[in-house]
CSV table of C-alpha atoms in Angstrom, one decimal:
chain,number,residue,atom,x,y,z
A,1,LYS,CA,-70.7,-148.7,-41.1
A,2,LEU,CA,-68.2,-146.2,-39.9
A,3,ASN,CA,-68.9,-142.5,-39.8
A,4,LEU,CA,-65.6,-141.2,-41.1
A,5,SER,CA,-66.6,-137.6,-40.3
A,6,ASP,CA,-65.8,-138.3,-36.6
A,7,PRO,CA,-62.2,-138.7,-35.7
A,8,ILE,CA,-61.4,-142.4,-35.0
A,9,TYR,CA,-57.9,-143.2,-33.8
A,10,GLY,CA,-55.7,-144.8,-36.5
A,11,ILE,CA,-58.5,-144.9,-39.0
A,12,ASN,CA,-58.8,-141.3,-39.9
A,13,THR,CA,-56.3,-139.7,-37.5
A,14,GLY,CA,-52.6,-140.0,-37.1
A,15,PHE,CA,-50.9,-142.2,-34.6
A,16,GLY,CA,-49.4,-141.5,-31.2
A,17,LYS,CA,-48.7,-137.8,-30.8
A,18,LEU,CA,-50.4,-137.2,-34.2
A,19,SER,CA,-53.7,-138.7,-33.0
A,20,GLN,CA,-55.3,-135.3,-32.9
A,21,ILE,CA,-54.6,-134.7,-36.6
A,22,LYS,CA,-57.6,-135.6,-38.8
A,23,ILE,CA,-56.7,-137.4,-42.1
A,24,ASP,CA,-58.6,-136.4,-45.2
A,25,ASP,CA,-60.9,-139.2,-46.4
A,26,THR,CA,-59.0,-139.3,-49.7
A,27,GLU,CA,-55.7,-140.1,-47.8
A,28,ILE,CA,-57.0,-142.9,-45.6
A,29,ASN,CA,-55.5,-145.6,-47.9
A,30,LYS,CA,-52.2,-143.8,-48.0
A,31,LEU,CA,-52.2,-143.5,-44.2
A,32,GLN,CA,-52.4,-147.3,-43.9
A,33,GLU,CA,-49.7,-147.9,-46.5
A,34,ASN,CA,-47.4,-145.3,-44.8
A,35,LEU,CA,-48.0,-147.1,-41.5
A,36,LEU,CA,-46.6,-150.3,-43.0
A,37,LEU,CA,-43.7,-148.5,-44.6
A,38,SER,CA,-42.7,-146.7,-41.4
A,39,HIS,CA,-42.7,-149.8,-39.4
A,40,ALA,CA,-40.9,-152.2,-41.9
A,41,VAL,CA,-37.5,-151.6,-40.3
A,42,GLY,CA,-36.4,-155.1,-39.4
A,43,ILE,CA,-32.8,-156.2,-39.8
A,44,GLY,CA,-30.8,-159.4,-39.6
A,45,PRO,CA,-31.1,-162.8,-41.3
A,46,ASN,CA,-34.5,-163.7,-42.8
A,47,THR,CA,-37.0,-165.5,-40.6
A,48,PRO,CA,-37.1,-169.2,-41.6
A,49,ASP,CA,-39.9,-170.0,-44.1
A,50,LYS,CA,-41.6,-172.5,-41.7
A,51,ILE,CA,-41.9,-169.7,-39.2
A,52,VAL,CA,-43.3,-167.3,-41.8
A,53,LYS,CA,-45.9,-169.9,-42.8
A,54,ILE,CA,-47.0,-170.2,-39.2
A,55,ILE,CA,-47.2,-166.3,-38.9
A,56,ILE,CA,-49.5,-166.2,-42.0
A,57,LEU,CA,-51.7,-169.0,-40.6
A,58,LEU,CA,-51.9,-167.3,-37.2
A,59,LYS,CA,-52.9,-164.0,-39.0
A,60,ILE,CA,-55.6,-165.8,-41.0
A,61,ILE,CA,-57.0,-167.4,-37.8
A,62,SER,CA,-57.0,-164.1,-36.0
A,63,PHE,CA,-58.8,-162.3,-38.9
A,64,THR,CA,-61.4,-165.0,-39.3
A,65,LYS,CA,-62.7,-164.3,-35.8
A,66,GLY,CA,-64.3,-161.1,-37.3
A,67,HIS,CA,-63.1,-158.5,-34.8
A,68,SER,CA,-60.3,-156.8,-36.8
A,69,GLY,CA,-62.3,-154.8,-39.5
A,70,ILE,CA,-60.1,-156.4,-42.2
A,71,SER,CA,-61.6,-157.1,-45.7
A,72,LEU,CA,-62.1,-160.5,-47.1
A,73,ASN,CA,-59.6,-159.6,-49.9
A,74,VAL,CA,-56.8,-159.4,-47.4
A,75,VAL,CA,-57.7,-162.7,-45.8
A,76,ASN,CA,-58.0,-164.4,-49.2
A,77,MET,CA,-54.6,-163.1,-50.4
A,78,LEU,CA,-53.0,-164.4,-47.2
A,79,ILE,CA,-54.7,-167.8,-47.9
A,80,GLU,CA,-53.2,-167.7,-51.4
A,81,PHE,CA,-49.7,-167.0,-50.0
A,82,PHE,CA,-50.1,-169.8,-47.5
A,83,ASN,CA,-51.5,-172.4,-49.9
A,84,ASN,CA,-49.0,-171.7,-52.7
A,85,ASP,CA,-45.9,-171.2,-50.5
A,86,TYR,CA,-45.3,-167.6,-51.6
A,87,LEU,CA,-43.8,-166.3,-48.4
A,88,PRO,CA,-42.9,-162.7,-47.5
A,89,ILE,CA,-39.3,-162.1,-46.5
A,90,ILE,CA,-39.3,-161.0,-42.9
A,91,PRO,CA,-36.1,-159.9,-41.2
A,92,SER,CA,-35.6,-161.8,-37.9
A,93,LYS,CA,-34.8,-158.8,-35.7
A,94,GLY,CA,-36.9,-155.8,-34.9
A,95,SER,CA,-39.7,-157.0,-32.7
A,96,VAL,CA,-40.2,-156.5,-29.0
A,97,GLY,CA,-43.7,-157.9,-29.0
A,98,ALA,CA,-44.8,-155.1,-26.7
A,99,SER,CA,-47.7,-153.6,-28.6
A,100,GLY,CA,-47.5,-156.1,-31.3
A,101,ASP,CA,-44.7,-157.4,-33.5
A,102,LEU,CA,-44.8,-154.2,-35.5
A,103,ALA,CA,-41.6,-154.5,-37.7
A,104,PRO,CA,-42.0,-158.2,-38.7
A,105,LEU,CA,-45.7,-158.0,-39.4
A,106,SER,CA,-45.1,-154.8,-41.4
A,107,HIS,CA,-42.7,-156.7,-43.6
A,108,MET,CA,-45.3,-159.5,-44.0
A,109,ALA,CA,-48.0,-157.0,-44.9
A,110,LEU,CA,-45.9,-155.2,-47.5
A,111,SER,CA,-46.3,-158.2,-49.8
A,112,LEU,CA,-50.1,-157.6,-49.9
A,113,ILE,CA,-49.6,-154.2,-51.4
A,114,GLY,CA,-47.0,-155.3,-53.9
A,115,LEU,CA,-44.0,-154.0,-51.9
A,116,GLY,CA,-41.1,-155.9,-50.4
A,117,ASP,CA,-39.8,-159.3,-51.4
A,118,MET,CA,-41.0,-162.9,-51.1
A,119,THR,CA,-39.6,-166.4,-51.5
A,120,TYR,CA,-41.0,-169.2,-53.6
A,121,LYS,CA,-39.2,-172.6,-53.6
A,122,LYS,CA,-36.2,-170.9,-52.0
A,123,GLN,CA,-36.1,-168.3,-54.8
A,124,LYS,CA,-36.3,-164.6,-54.0
A,125,LEU,CA,-38.7,-162.5,-56.1
A,126,SER,CA,-40.4,-159.1,-55.7
A,127,SER,CA,-43.9,-159.1,-54.2
A,128,LYS,CA,-45.1,-157.6,-57.5
A,129,GLU,CA,-43.7,-160.6,-59.4
A,130,ALA,CA,-45.2,-163.0,-56.9
A,131,LEU,CA,-48.6,-161.4,-57.2
A,132,LYS,CA,-48.5,-161.5,-60.9
A,133,LYS,CA,-47.6,-165.3,-60.8
A,134,LEU,CA,-50.6,-165.8,-58.5
A,135,ASN,CA,-52.9,-163.7,-60.8
A,136,LEU,CA,-53.5,-161.2,-58.0
A,137,LYS,CA,-53.4,-157.5,-57.9
A,138,PRO,CA,-51.9,-155.5,-55.0
A,139,ILE,CA,-54.5,-154.6,-52.4
A,140,LYS,CA,-55.5,-151.0,-51.7
A,141,LEU,CA,-55.7,-151.0,-47.9
A,142,GLY,CA,-58.9,-149.6,-46.5
A,143,ALA,CA,-59.5,-147.9,-43.2
A,144,LYS,CA,-57.8,-149.7,-40.3
A,145,GLU,CA,-56.4,-152.5,-42.4
A,146,GLY,CA,-52.7,-151.5,-42.1
A,147,LEU,CA,-53.2,-151.2,-38.4
A,148,ALA,CA,-55.0,-154.6,-38.2
A,149,LEU,CA,-52.1,-156.2,-40.2
A,150,ILE,CA,-49.4,-155.1,-37.8
A,151,ASN,CA,-51.2,-155.2,-34.5
A,152,GLY,CA,-50.7,-158.6,-32.9
A,153,THR,CA,-48.1,-161.0,-31.7
A,154,GLN,CA,-48.1,-163.5,-34.5
A,155,PHE,CA,-44.4,-163.3,-35.0
A,156,SER,CA,-43.6,-164.1,-31.4
A,157,THR,CA,-46.4,-166.6,-31.2
A,158,ALA,CA,-45.2,-168.4,-34.3
A,159,TYR,CA,-41.8,-169.1,-32.7
A,160,GLY,CA,-43.7,-170.3,-29.6
A,161,VAL,CA,-45.9,-172.7,-31.6
A,162,PHE,CA,-42.9,-174.0,-33.5
A,163,CYS,CA,-40.9,-174.7,-30.3
A,164,LEU,CA,-43.8,-176.2,-28.5
A,165,ASN,CA,-44.4,-178.6,-31.5
A,166,LYS,CA,-40.7,-179.5,-31.5
A,167,LEU,CA,-40.8,-180.1,-27.8
A,168,HIS,CA,-43.9,-182.2,-28.1
A,169,ASN,CA,-42.2,-184.4,-30.8
A,170,LEU,CA,-39.1,-184.7,-28.5
A,171,PHE,CA,-41.3,-186.0,-25.7
A,172,LYS,CA,-42.8,-188.6,-28.0
A,173,ILE,CA,-39.3,-189.7,-29.0
A,174,CYS,CA,-38.3,-189.9,-25.3
A,175,ASP,CA,-41.4,-192.0,-24.6
A,176,LEU,CA,-40.6,-194.4,-27.5
A,177,THR,CA,-37.0,-194.8,-26.5
A,178,SER,CA,-37.7,-195.4,-22.8
């Protein structure tokens, strides 16, 4: 159990230059939500649904290792999105993959808290509508959960996995034709 009276970076402090600023315990959830909102600045065409699905799967795999401090509610909601093809709309530009794919993963994470948009069977709907259709309520992010959701390279890795799989299939076709 965390002792939230001690400053812990990104959990009850600000980020970067604001890391010395202690956040009141009553504002920890808002800190995590604001982190997502401040980084959801992607632009460009939407990331293809098959890539978004891989991103969600990679996030689920990462969280099930048990090292992120994420709640089971977050993992279960991502599983619901994956299994039911409710996919967050993620702009395709805005990631450098340096300290994580901050912008695209922020767009993905917004859907968990009822913000942003999603697709279902090629139809666009708000995340609030999607959650309602899935009989889910927006998640109130706990300490570190916003940080855990956007920290990682699942956006970049999803493209790598997709391309590697495509290349693998092309090699099979080459073998068969030769």
